[in-house]
């Protein structure tokens, strides 16, 4: 389901919108999940609120929220391909995720990052 557009970019929500090969390819090289098996990525996407950022037919970003939709959510696997960075896409993606009705009224929203503190600070996240 398409939930937001900006120029050539669009954000889709739902596990079936994710290009599993593209997400897996990125995650296997990320610092937080090096070498993660494809089947684990597939199960993780199926069990989460998944958000896929596309430019045309190419998936260029991703984020997922692990949540009970009542009290808690954890943002995970957030990325924008390097060739698409510097365009405000990460900010747009996170803002779109956090605006989802299923994530409103939660007592707590968590995430862990090694390198994107300023992005998340814009949304009120603070280091523990």
XYZ file of C-alpha atoms in Angstrom:
128
model
C 0.000 0.000 0.000
C 1.447 3.361 -1.055
C 1.322 5.807 1.823
C 3.439 8.762 0.681
C 5.058 10.182 -2.457
C 7.686 12.845 -3.109
C 8.776 13.442 -6.705
C 10.126 10.148 -8.081
C 10.103 8.574 -4.619
C 7.326 6.691 -2.887
C 6.951 4.918 0.431
C 5.010 1.676 0.513
C 3.814 -0.057 3.657
C 3.441 -3.789 4.065
C 5.655 -6.850 3.960
C 4.775 -7.669 0.356
C 6.019 -4.264 -0.824
C 9.591 -5.037 0.230
C 12.056 -6.262 -2.376
C 13.454 -9.039 -0.191
C 16.584 -9.461 -2.302
C 17.380 -5.740 -2.107
C 16.760 -5.485 1.648
C 18.765 -8.640 2.332
C 21.636 -7.425 0.132
C 21.897 -4.213 2.131
C 21.475 -5.761 5.563
C 24.173 -8.388 4.986
C 26.684 -5.547 4.648
C 25.366 -3.316 7.460
C 27.172 -2.996 10.787
C 24.109 -4.189 12.717
C 23.407 -7.431 10.840
C 26.441 -8.587 8.843
C 25.829 -11.874 7.083
C 22.206 -12.176 8.223
C 20.496 -15.116 6.479
C 17.861 -14.306 3.850
C 15.209 -16.412 5.598
C 15.713 -14.453 8.823
C 15.213 -11.174 6.947
C 12.052 -12.585 5.348
C 10.618 -13.642 8.714
C 11.543 -10.299 10.288
C 9.760 -8.381 7.539
C 6.667 -10.580 7.826
C 6.499 -10.016 11.595
C 6.881 -6.231 11.472
C 5.337 -3.092 10.068
C 7.569 -2.778 7.006
C 8.186 0.423 5.037
C 9.885 0.353 1.648
C 11.220 3.456 -0.075
C 11.346 3.242 -3.857
C 12.719 5.425 -6.627
C 10.906 4.132 -9.680
C 11.142 0.353 -9.477
C 14.286 0.285 -7.306
C 14.086 -0.109 -3.547
C 16.438 2.528 -2.142
C 15.459 2.532 1.521
C 13.751 0.541 4.204
C 12.572 0.684 7.802
C 10.509 -1.564 9.996
C 8.748 -1.190 13.311
C 8.502 -4.145 15.656
C 5.441 -3.417 17.762
C 2.484 -4.654 19.771
C 0.580 -1.601 18.421
C -0.517 -0.713 21.942
C 2.418 0.084 24.231
C 5.786 -0.323 22.515
C 7.585 -0.174 19.174
C 11.208 -0.600 18.163
C 12.544 0.898 14.930
C 14.908 -1.441 13.119
C 16.798 -1.926 9.868
C 16.484 1.698 8.795
C 18.598 2.554 5.776
C 18.859 4.689 2.651
C 21.202 3.540 -0.115
C 24.305 5.727 -0.180
C 23.586 6.912 -3.737
C 20.287 8.413 -2.532
C 21.493 10.004 0.709
C 21.644 13.742 1.257
C 18.147 14.348 -0.115
C 16.171 14.267 3.145
C 14.849 10.790 2.407
C 15.803 9.349 5.793
C 13.979 12.155 7.554
C 10.950 11.665 5.318
C 10.968 7.886 5.840
C 11.198 8.107 9.639
C 8.548 10.827 9.762
C 6.231 8.682 7.665
C 6.814 5.643 9.876
C 6.186 7.584 13.070
C 2.973 9.121 11.663
C 1.379 5.713 11.103
C -1.827 5.429 13.179
C -0.687 2.047 14.581
C 2.257 3.800 16.255
C 0.303 6.580 17.965
C -0.205 6.660 21.732
C 2.569 4.201 22.541
C 4.226 4.480 25.954
C 7.667 3.897 24.502
C 9.418 3.922 21.143
C 12.973 2.615 20.989
C 15.861 2.253 18.595
C 19.596 1.783 18.636
C 22.004 3.499 16.266
C 25.725 3.937 15.973
C 25.766 6.652 13.355
C 22.458 8.505 12.867
C 21.944 10.299 16.176
C 21.171 13.681 14.613
C 18.470 12.226 12.352
C 16.664 10.585 15.250
C 17.143 13.574 17.553
C 14.916 15.547 15.171
C 12.120 13.193 16.225
C 12.760 13.458 19.960
C 14.955 10.397 20.433
C 17.683 10.731 23.039
C 20.587 8.485 23.999
C 19.900 6.243 26.981
